[in-house]
Coordinates of C-alpha atoms in Angstrom, one line a residue:
Chain A
M1 CA 115.0 97.3 123.7
N2 CA 116.1 95.6 126.8
T3 CA 119.5 94.2 126.2
D4 CA 121.8 92.2 128.2
Q5 CA 124.3 94.7 129.6
S6 CA 127.3 92.4 128.8
L7 CA 126.2 92.2 125.2
R8 CA 125.8 95.9 125.1
L9 CA 129.3 96.4 126.4
R10 CA 130.6 94.0 123.8
I11 CA 128.9 96.0 121.0
E12 CA 130.4 99.2 122.4
D13 CA 133.8 97.6 122.4
L14 CA 133.4 96.5 118.8
F15 CA 132.5 100.1 117.8
T16 CA 135.5 101.4 119.8
D17 CA 138.0 99.0 118.3
Y18 CA 136.6 99.7 114.8
V19 CA 137.1 103.4 114.9
H20 CA 140.6 103.1 116.5
T21 CA 141.6 100.7 113.8
I22 CA 140.7 103.3 111.1
D23 CA 142.0 106.3 113.0
D24 CA 145.3 104.6 113.7
D25 CA 145.7 103.7 110.0
R26 CA 145.6 100.0 110.7
L27 CA 143.3 99.6 107.7
E28 CA 144.5 96.2 106.7
E29 CA 142.6 95.0 109.8
W30 CA 139.4 96.8 108.8
P31 CA 137.9 94.0 106.7
D32 CA 138.2 91.6 109.7
Y33 CA 135.5 93.5 111.5
F34 CA 133.1 92.0 108.9
T35 CA 131.8 88.5 108.2
D36 CA 133.0 86.9 105.0
A37 CA 129.8 87.9 103.2
G38 CA 129.6 91.3 105.1
R39 CA 128.2 94.2 103.3
Y40 CA 129.5 97.8 103.7
R41 CA 127.9 100.9 102.2
I42 CA 128.4 104.6 102.5
I43 CA 125.2 106.3 101.3
T44 CA 123.8 109.8 101.6
R45 CA 120.9 110.4 103.8
E46 CA 119.0 111.7 100.8
N47 CA 119.4 108.5 98.9
H48 CA 118.7 106.4 101.9
E49 CA 115.5 108.1 102.8
R50 CA 114.2 108.2 99.2
G51 CA 115.0 104.5 98.7
L52 CA 117.6 105.2 96.1
P53 CA 120.2 102.5 96.1
A54 CA 123.4 104.2 94.8
A55 CA 126.1 104.4 97.3
L56 CA 129.5 106.2 97.4
I57 CA 131.2 103.0 98.4
Y58 CA 129.6 99.6 98.2
C59 CA 131.4 96.5 99.2
D60 CA 129.6 93.1 99.0
G61 CA 131.9 90.6 100.8
K62 CA 135.3 90.6 102.3
G63 CA 137.1 90.6 98.9
M64 CA 135.6 94.0 98.0
L65 CA 136.4 95.3 101.5
R66 CA 140.1 94.2 101.1
D67 CA 140.1 95.8 97.6
R68 CA 139.2 99.1 99.0
I69 CA 142.2 99.1 101.2
S70 CA 144.6 97.7 98.6
A71 CA 143.5 100.3 96.0
M72 CA 144.0 103.0 98.6
R73 CA 147.5 101.8 99.4
K74 CA 148.7 101.0 95.9
A75 CA 146.5 102.8 93.3
N76 CA 144.8 105.9 94.5
V77 CA 146.5 109.3 94.8
F78 CA 145.3 111.7 97.5
D79 CA 146.5 114.3 100.0
P80 CA 147.8 112.6 103.1
Q81 CA 145.0 112.7 105.7
T82 CA 143.8 111.3 109.0
Y83 CA 140.5 110.8 110.6
C84 CA 139.3 111.2 114.2
H85 CA 136.0 109.4 114.8
T86 CA 133.8 110.2 117.7
G87 CA 130.6 108.3 118.3
G88 CA 127.7 107.6 120.6
A89 CA 124.0 107.4 121.0
V90 CA 124.2 103.6 120.7
Q91 CA 120.8 102.0 120.5
V92 CA 120.0 98.3 120.0
V93 CA 116.9 98.4 117.9
G94 CA 116.1 94.7 117.4
A95 CA 117.4 91.2 117.2
D96 CA 116.4 88.1 115.1
D97 CA 118.0 85.1 113.4
D98 CA 119.9 87.5 111.1
G99 CA 121.6 89.3 114.0
I100 CA 121.3 92.3 116.3
Q101 CA 120.3 95.6 114.7
V102 CA 122.1 98.6 116.2
R103 CA 122.1 102.2 115.3
S104 CA 124.6 104.8 116.5
N105 CA 125.9 108.3 115.6
F106 CA 129.3 109.3 114.4
T107 CA 131.3 112.3 113.5
V108 CA 134.6 112.3 111.6
I109 CA 137.0 115.2 111.8
R110 CA 139.5 115.0 108.9
T111 CA 142.9 116.6 109.2
L112 CA 145.0 117.2 106.0
S113 CA 148.8 117.4 105.8
D114 CA 148.7 121.2 105.6
G115 CA 146.9 121.3 109.0
A116 CA 143.4 122.0 107.6
M117 CA 140.8 120.4 109.8
S118 CA 137.1 119.9 108.9
T119 CA 134.0 118.1 109.9
F120 CA 134.3 115.7 107.0
A121 CA 131.3 113.5 107.7
C122 CA 128.6 112.9 110.3
G123 CA 125.6 110.6 110.4
R124 CA 124.5 107.2 111.5
Y125 CA 125.8 103.7 111.5
L126 CA 123.0 101.2 110.8
D127 CA 124.4 97.8 111.7
R128 CA 123.5 94.1 111.7
I129 CA 125.9 92.3 114.0
T130 CA 126.4 88.6 114.3
E131 CA 128.6 86.4 116.4
E132 CA 131.3 84.4 114.6
D133 CA 133.8 82.1 116.5
G134 CA 133.1 84.0 119.7
A135 CA 133.6 87.5 118.2
L136 CA 131.0 90.1 117.1
K137 CA 131.2 90.9 113.4
F138 CA 129.4 93.2 111.1
A139 CA 127.2 91.3 108.7
E140 CA 126.1 94.6 107.4
R141 CA 127.2 98.2 108.1
T142 CA 125.4 101.0 106.4
V143 CA 127.0 104.4 106.9
V144 CA 124.4 107.0 106.3
I145 CA 126.1 110.4 105.9
D146 CA 123.9 113.5 106.5
S147 CA 125.4 115.6 103.8
R148 CA 125.1 114.7 100.1
R149 CA 128.3 116.7 99.6
V150 CA 131.8 115.2 99.9
D151 CA 134.8 117.5 100.2
T152 CA 137.2 116.7 97.4
L153 CA 137.4 112.9 97.8
L154 CA 136.6 110.0 100.1
V155 CA 139.3 107.4 100.3
I156 CA 139.6 106.2 103.9
P157 CA 136.5 104.2 105.0
L158 CA 134.2 105.8 107.6
Chain B
M1 CA 142.4 152.0 94.8
S2 CA 142.1 152.6 91.0
G3 CA 145.9 152.8 90.8
N4 CA 146.2 149.2 91.9
Q5 CA 143.4 147.8 89.7
A6 CA 144.6 145.2 87.2
P7 CA 143.9 146.0 83.6
E8 CA 141.0 144.1 82.0
F9 CA 142.1 140.6 81.1
T10 CA 142.9 140.0 77.4
W11 CA 144.3 136.8 75.9
P12 CA 147.8 137.6 74.8
D13 CA 147.7 136.0 71.4
D14 CA 145.7 133.4 69.3
D15 CA 147.3 130.4 70.9
I16 CA 144.7 128.2 72.7
S17 CA 147.3 125.7 73.8
R18 CA 148.8 128.3 76.3
V19 CA 146.3 129.3 78.9
P20 CA 147.1 132.2 81.3
Y21 CA 146.8 131.1 84.9
Q22 CA 144.9 134.3 85.7
V23 CA 141.7 132.7 84.2
Y24 CA 141.6 130.3 87.1
T25 CA 142.0 132.8 89.9
D26 CA 140.6 136.2 88.8
A27 CA 137.3 137.3 90.4
D28 CA 136.4 139.7 87.5
I29 CA 136.8 137.0 84.9
Y30 CA 134.7 134.7 87.1
A31 CA 131.9 137.4 87.2
R32 CA 132.0 137.9 83.5
E33 CA 131.7 134.1 82.9
Q34 CA 128.4 134.1 84.7
A35 CA 126.9 136.5 82.2
Q36 CA 128.7 135.5 79.1
I37 CA 129.1 131.8 79.4
F38 CA 126.4 130.4 81.7
Q39 CA 123.8 133.1 80.8
G40 CA 125.3 133.4 77.3
P41 CA 124.7 131.4 74.2
T42 CA 125.0 128.0 75.8
W43 CA 122.8 125.0 76.6
N44 CA 123.1 124.2 80.3
F45 CA 122.0 120.9 81.7
L46 CA 119.3 121.3 84.3
C47 CA 118.0 117.9 85.3
L48 CA 116.3 114.8 83.8
E49 CA 112.8 114.3 82.6
A50 CA 112.7 111.2 84.7
E51 CA 113.0 113.5 87.8
L52 CA 109.8 115.3 86.9
P53 CA 107.3 112.5 85.9
N54 CA 104.1 114.2 87.0
P55 CA 102.4 117.6 86.6
G56 CA 103.4 119.8 89.5
D57 CA 106.8 118.2 90.0
Y58 CA 109.6 120.6 90.4
K59 CA 113.3 120.5 91.1
T60 CA 115.8 123.2 91.8
T61 CA 119.2 123.3 90.0
F62 CA 121.8 125.7 88.8
V63 CA 123.0 127.5 85.7
G64 CA 126.3 128.9 86.8
E65 CA 125.6 130.4 90.2
A66 CA 122.0 131.2 89.3
S67 CA 119.4 129.1 91.0
I68 CA 116.9 127.6 88.6
I69 CA 113.5 126.0 89.1
V70 CA 112.5 123.3 86.6
T71 CA 108.8 122.4 86.6
R72 CA 106.4 120.1 84.8
D73 CA 103.1 122.0 84.2
D74 CA 99.6 120.7 83.7
D75 CA 100.1 120.4 80.0
G76 CA 103.1 118.1 80.6
A77 CA 105.5 120.8 79.4
I78 CA 108.8 121.5 81.1
N79 CA 109.5 125.0 82.3
G80 CA 112.8 126.5 83.4
L81 CA 112.5 129.6 85.6
L82 CA 115.0 131.8 87.4
N83 CA 114.5 131.1 91.1
R84 CA 114.1 134.7 92.1
C85 CA 110.9 136.4 93.2
A86 CA 109.9 139.3 91.1
H87 CA 109.2 141.3 94.3
K88 CA 112.4 141.3 96.4
G89 CA 114.5 138.7 94.7
A90 CA 114.2 136.0 97.3
L91 CA 114.5 132.4 96.3
V92 CA 111.0 131.2 95.6
C93 CA 111.9 127.5 96.0
Y94 CA 114.4 126.7 98.7
K95 CA 113.7 123.0 98.8
P96 CA 115.5 120.7 96.3
C97 CA 112.4 119.1 94.8
G98 CA 108.8 118.3 95.4
N99 CA 105.3 118.6 93.9
T100 CA 103.2 121.7 94.1
R101 CA 100.3 123.6 92.5
H102 CA 101.9 127.1 93.0
L103 CA 105.4 128.4 93.5
T104 CA 104.9 130.7 96.4
C105 CA 107.6 132.9 97.9
V106 CA 107.6 132.6 101.7
Y107 CA 108.8 136.2 102.2
H108 CA 105.6 138.1 101.1
N109 CA 103.5 135.3 99.6
W110 CA 103.8 136.3 95.9
S111 CA 102.7 133.3 94.1
Y112 CA 103.4 132.0 90.6
D113 CA 101.9 129.2 88.5
L114 CA 104.0 126.4 87.2
D115 CA 104.8 128.4 84.1
G116 CA 106.2 131.2 86.2
N117 CA 103.3 133.7 85.7
L118 CA 102.5 135.9 88.7
A119 CA 99.2 134.5 89.9
A120 CA 98.6 136.2 93.2
V121 CA 100.0 138.9 95.4
A122 CA 99.2 138.9 99.1
F123 CA 97.1 141.9 100.2
S124 CA 97.0 143.1 96.6
K125 CA 93.8 145.1 97.5
G126 CA 95.4 146.3 100.8
V127 CA 93.5 146.1 104.1
G128 CA 90.4 148.2 104.8
G129 CA 90.9 150.1 101.6
Q130 CA 94.5 151.1 102.6
G131 CA 97.7 150.0 101.0
G132 CA 97.8 147.3 98.3
L133 CA 99.0 147.4 94.8
P134 CA 98.6 150.6 92.7
D135 CA 95.8 150.3 90.2
D136 CA 98.2 150.4 87.2
F137 CA 100.3 147.5 88.5
E138 CA 100.5 144.8 85.7
T139 CA 101.0 141.3 87.0
A140 CA 101.7 140.2 83.5
G141 CA 105.1 141.8 83.5
H142 CA 106.2 140.4 86.9
G143 CA 106.5 136.7 86.4
L144 CA 109.6 134.6 87.0
Q145 CA 112.2 135.0 84.3
R146 CA 111.9 132.1 81.9
L147 CA 114.7 130.2 80.3
R148 CA 114.4 128.6 76.8
I149 CA 114.2 124.8 77.3
E150 CA 115.0 121.9 75.1
T151 CA 114.9 118.2 76.0
Y152 CA 117.0 115.6 74.4
R153 CA 116.8 111.9 75.2
G154 CA 115.6 112.6 78.7
L155 CA 118.1 115.4 79.4
I156 CA 116.7 118.8 80.1
F157 CA 118.7 121.8 79.0
G158 CA 118.1 125.5 79.5
T159 CA 119.5 128.7 78.1
F160 CA 119.1 132.4 79.0
S161 CA 120.1 133.5 75.6
D162 CA 118.0 134.0 72.4
A163 CA 121.2 133.6 70.4
T164 CA 121.7 129.9 71.4
P165 CA 121.2 127.7 68.3
A166 CA 118.8 124.7 68.5
F167 CA 120.3 122.0 70.6
A168 CA 120.9 119.6 67.7
D169 CA 122.9 122.3 65.8
Y170 CA 124.7 123.3 69.0
M171 CA 126.0 119.7 69.4
G172 CA 126.5 118.8 65.8
P173 CA 125.6 115.4 64.3
K174 CA 128.7 113.4 65.6
L175 CA 128.2 114.3 69.3
L176 CA 124.4 114.1 69.1
A177 CA 124.9 110.5 67.9
S178 CA 127.1 109.8 70.9
I179 CA 124.4 110.9 73.2
D180 CA 122.0 108.6 71.3
R181 CA 124.5 105.7 71.8
V182 CA 124.3 105.9 75.6
L183 CA 120.8 107.1 76.4
I184 CA 119.0 104.4 74.5
K185 CA 116.1 103.8 76.9
P186 CA 114.0 105.6 79.5
L187 CA 116.3 106.5 82.4
K188 CA 116.0 105.7 86.1
V189 CA 117.8 107.7 88.8
L190 CA 119.7 105.4 91.2
G191 CA 121.0 108.1 93.4
Y192 CA 122.7 111.5 93.9
H193 CA 125.8 112.9 95.6
S194 CA 128.0 115.9 95.0
Q195 CA 131.7 116.6 95.3
M196 CA 133.3 119.9 96.3
L197 CA 136.3 120.5 94.1
P198 CA 139.1 122.8 95.4
N199 CA 139.5 124.4 92.0
N200 CA 138.1 126.7 89.5
W201 CA 135.3 125.1 87.5
K202 CA 137.3 125.3 84.3
L203 CA 140.0 123.0 85.6
Y204 CA 137.4 120.3 85.9
A205 CA 135.9 121.1 82.5
E206 CA 139.5 120.7 81.1
N207 CA 140.1 117.5 83.1
T208 CA 137.1 115.8 81.6
R209 CA 138.3 116.7 78.1
D210 CA 141.9 115.7 78.9
S211 CA 142.1 112.1 77.6
Y212 CA 145.9 112.4 78.0
H213 CA 145.8 112.0 81.8
A214 CA 143.4 109.1 82.1
S215 CA 145.9 106.3 81.9
L216 CA 148.6 108.3 83.7
L217 CA 146.9 109.6 86.8
H218 CA 144.3 106.8 87.3
V219 CA 146.2 103.5 88.0
F220 CA 142.9 101.6 88.0
H221 CA 142.3 102.3 84.4
N222 CA 145.5 100.6 83.4
T223 CA 145.5 97.8 85.8
F224 CA 142.0 96.6 84.9
G225 CA 142.0 97.5 81.2
I226 CA 139.2 100.1 81.2
V227 CA 141.5 102.5 79.5
R228 CA 145.1 101.7 78.6
P229 CA 147.2 103.7 76.2
N230 CA 147.3 100.8 73.8
M231 CA 143.5 100.2 73.7
R232 CA 141.6 101.2 70.6
G233 CA 139.6 104.4 70.9
G234 CA 139.8 108.0 70.1
V235 CA 138.6 111.5 70.7
Q236 CA 135.7 113.1 68.8
I237 CA 135.4 116.8 68.8
A238 CA 132.5 118.9 67.7
D239 CA 133.3 121.1 64.7
S240 CA 132.8 124.1 67.0
G241 CA 135.4 122.6 69.4
W242 CA 133.1 123.2 72.3
H243 CA 132.1 119.5 73.1
H244 CA 133.9 116.3 72.9
R245 CA 133.8 112.6 73.5
S246 CA 136.7 110.4 74.5
Y247 CA 136.2 106.6 74.3
A248 CA 138.1 103.4 74.6
E249 CA 137.3 99.9 73.4
R250 CA 138.4 96.6 74.8
V251 CA 140.2 95.8 71.6
P252 CA 144.0 96.0 71.4
A253 CA 145.3 98.7 69.0
G254 CA 148.4 96.6 68.3
D255 CA 151.8 96.9 69.8
V256 CA 152.3 100.3 71.4
E257 CA 155.4 101.2 73.2
I258 CA 154.8 101.9 76.8
D259 CA 157.8 102.6 79.0
K260 CA 156.7 100.9 82.2
E261 CA 159.6 102.4 84.1
K262 CA 158.3 105.9 83.5
V263 CA 154.6 105.4 83.8
R264 CA 153.9 105.4 87.5
S265 CA 150.4 103.8 87.0
L266 CA 151.9 100.7 85.3
K267 CA 154.6 100.1 87.9
N268 CA 152.6 99.2 91.0
Q269 CA 150.8 96.2 89.6
Y270 CA 148.3 94.6 91.9
S271 CA 145.1 92.6 91.5
L272 CA 141.6 92.6 93.0
D273 CA 140.3 90.0 95.3
D274 CA 136.9 90.4 93.9
V275 CA 136.7 91.2 90.2
S276 CA 132.9 91.2 90.0
L277 CA 132.8 95.0 89.8
M278 CA 134.8 94.8 86.6
E279 CA 132.3 92.7 84.8
H280 CA 130.8 94.3 81.7
V281 CA 127.4 93.5 80.1
E282 CA 127.7 95.0 76.6
E283 CA 124.3 96.7 76.6
L284 CA 124.9 99.5 74.1
G285 CA 125.7 97.4 71.1
D286 CA 129.5 97.8 71.0
T287 CA 132.6 97.0 73.0
V288 CA 133.3 100.4 74.3
T289 CA 134.3 100.3 78.0
N290 CA 134.8 103.9 78.6
S291 CA 133.0 106.9 77.1
I292 CA 133.2 110.4 78.5
Q293 CA 131.3 113.1 76.7
T294 CA 131.1 116.8 77.4
V295 CA 128.4 119.3 76.6
F296 CA 129.8 122.8 76.9
P297 CA 130.0 124.3 79.4
S298 CA 128.8 122.2 82.3
L299 CA 127.7 118.6 81.5
V300 CA 129.5 115.3 81.4
I301 CA 127.7 112.2 80.2
Q302 CA 129.5 109.1 81.5
Q303 CA 129.6 105.4 80.6
I304 CA 132.3 103.4 82.4
L305 CA 131.5 99.7 81.8
N306 CA 127.9 99.6 83.1
A307 CA 128.2 102.7 85.3
L308 CA 126.1 105.4 83.8
A309 CA 125.9 108.9 85.2
V310 CA 125.6 112.6 84.4
R311 CA 127.8 115.1 86.1
Q312 CA 126.8 118.7 86.4
L313 CA 129.5 121.2 87.1
V314 CA 128.5 124.3 89.2
P315 CA 131.0 127.1 89.9
R316 CA 131.2 128.2 93.5
G317 CA 133.6 131.1 93.3
P318 CA 137.0 131.5 91.5
D319 CA 138.7 128.7 93.4
R320 CA 135.8 126.3 94.2
S321 CA 133.3 124.2 92.2
E322 CA 130.7 121.6 93.0
L323 CA 130.2 118.5 90.9
F324 CA 126.7 117.0 91.1
W325 CA 126.6 113.3 90.2
T326 CA 123.3 111.7 89.2
I327 CA 123.8 107.9 89.0
L328 CA 121.7 106.3 86.3
G329 CA 120.2 103.1 85.1
F330 CA 117.4 102.2 82.7
E331 CA 113.8 101.8 83.8
D332 CA 113.8 98.2 82.6
D333 CA 117.0 97.0 84.3
D334 CA 116.6 93.6 86.0
D335 CA 117.9 93.0 89.5
A336 CA 121.2 91.5 88.2
L337 CA 122.0 94.5 86.0
L338 CA 121.0 96.9 88.8
E339 CA 123.3 95.1 91.2
L340 CA 126.1 95.3 88.6
R341 CA 125.6 99.0 88.2
L342 CA 125.8 99.6 91.9
K343 CA 129.0 97.6 92.1
V344 CA 130.6 99.3 89.1
N345 CA 129.7 102.6 90.6
N346 CA 132.6 102.0 93.0
L347 CA 134.8 103.2 90.1
V348 CA 133.3 106.7 90.0
G349 CA 132.2 109.5 92.2
P350 CA 134.1 111.2 95.1
A351 CA 135.1 107.7 96.3
G352 CA 135.6 106.2 92.9
F353 CA 138.6 104.0 92.3
V354 CA 139.2 105.7 89.0
S355 CA 137.8 109.2 89.6
M356 CA 138.8 110.3 93.1
E357 CA 142.1 111.7 91.8
D358 CA 140.2 114.2 89.6
G359 CA 139.4 116.0 92.9
L360 CA 143.1 116.1 93.7
A361 CA 144.5 117.1 90.3
G362 CA 142.4 120.3 89.8
G363 CA 143.4 121.4 93.3
L364 CA 147.1 120.9 92.5
V365 CA 146.8 123.1 89.5
Q366 CA 144.8 125.7 91.5
R367 CA 147.5 125.8 94.1
G368 CA 150.2 126.1 91.4
A369 CA 148.4 128.8 89.4
V370 CA 148.4 131.5 92.1
A371 CA 152.2 132.0 91.9
D372 CA 152.1 134.0 88.7
P373 CA 148.8 134.9 87.0
A374 CA 150.5 136.0 83.8
A375 CA 152.4 132.7 83.3
R376 CA 150.7 130.1 81.0
T377 CA 150.1 126.4 80.8
V378 CA 151.6 124.4 78.0
M379 CA 149.2 122.0 76.2
P380 CA 150.9 120.9 73.0
M381 CA 149.8 117.2 72.9
G382 CA 148.4 116.2 69.5
G383 CA 148.3 119.9 68.7
P384 CA 148.2 122.7 68.1
G385 CA 144.6 122.7 66.9
I386 CA 141.3 120.9 67.7
E387 CA 141.5 118.1 65.3
P388 CA 139.8 114.9 66.4
S389 CA 142.0 111.9 67.0
V390 CA 141.4 108.4 65.8
G391 CA 143.3 105.6 67.4
S392 CA 144.9 107.6 70.2
R393 CA 143.7 109.5 73.2
V394 CA 147.2 111.0 73.8
T395 CA 145.9 114.5 72.8
E396 CA 144.9 117.7 74.4
A397 CA 142.8 118.8 71.4
A398 CA 139.5 118.7 73.3
V399 CA 140.9 120.9 76.0
R400 CA 142.0 123.4 73.4
G401 CA 138.5 123.1 72.0
F402 CA 137.1 124.1 75.3
W403 CA 139.3 127.3 75.3
K404 CA 138.1 128.1 71.8
G405 CA 134.5 128.0 73.1
W406 CA 135.4 130.0 76.2
R407 CA 137.1 132.7 74.2
E408 CA 134.2 132.9 71.8
C409 CA 131.6 133.3 74.6
M410 CA 133.8 135.8 76.5
G411 CA 134.8 137.8 73.5
I412 CA 138.4 137.6 74.7

């Protein structure tokens, strides 16, 4: 799709800011990348391709997005860990009244406190992006992970 | 090397509340478990009838480390077959699922029907009168090894052993009834994922039977009243000790002393912005919010609020295991109930608010266990036996029941 280059740059900036927010552990800011009714799902490629709806994480609205972070900070117990996202292959696939549809690839390397590093997840972001008060926001971000298998646990959003 | 070889493992005494750490780390014990537990007198969950609706449907699964093919044949019957070609031992099915007329090994095209009988051998007559099968080769004796199969309320179980009792007798009436309670209607699969656990499979088997930890490790249980120590509930244990069910009801059990200063999970109180995922439609005819049932050795049947799932435990070496989650609903769910299940599902699985710590806890024990294989755990709560518990889940009786079953299968 032929996209205005300035819009394309704004989308790429959004993606860049998003991954740095996660990788820098500024997760309290993470829900602000979404609209108030924003949906966020992490789903396996198998489920996605077979039309099976169950996700590993499903947030419907900003309240649930915030709850993911407060649970992580206050309730859940896990080995200290950090992510390093890399991304690319950004493709604007369509646009309509509901927003701009964009797909891109990502890889997350996870590092644990004992130094162990692994390719924790890779796959696609399938996004619907809208403009709100002059800023681009995710109305919907579906994270399709290629593997059905999660190593130990998934607590930090992808 | 024989001078360095460890003596064959024996349990030091009759005490099932003290487990030697060696059982979590020892490669020989792990190998014996494959033969004596997974291929011994046990019913192993394979998959769901709902995953094989049509003749020709197949799915691959595991019994212990062994790869298994489950098929629905033209008569509508379910077959469980060891996924190992009679010729050279290659996996016949290497895809997770599909629909087929024949199960054909790609290596040399030996082909089996859906019942596992050897139907065709490539070049069986040779080429130009040369080669081929000897005249006295009997195809009848070279099918895929069959497992005995039983289905119960949509669950498919298989066993390698002729000694395994009928499934109803294996479970006993109490724990059969608790399956009946949850699987009340035709099931629908809502999705799959799996979780690698950094621990021996038995540590997860213990964890699911350990109702003592639920309100201590999992803050979410307490905060949102799914399982609190002072909620009514209990632990049912099969007479054999092998299987259990732990449950909690949203009914206060009266005043129970909880020292908030010492219970970490009660100290950090917080609230949810969006409580919609904690809604509960009482669809099973009671007020139970949490019901976790095991079927020895490898199945967990889960109801947490409206999140239904089965979890299949597969060993992946002495210090690794893989937990396969199949997320369930009922065929007749309306859109609202489906949406609720998908939201409540946030509580469980590898990213579950109340279950992600289970991936951590087993790994912590695994890392601790290596220090001294001869040392033993201490599990006295509600003990020392395998008595069921009414009114309290602060017991390790079901864990001890697991070890009773383990020792009986292993002859240790």
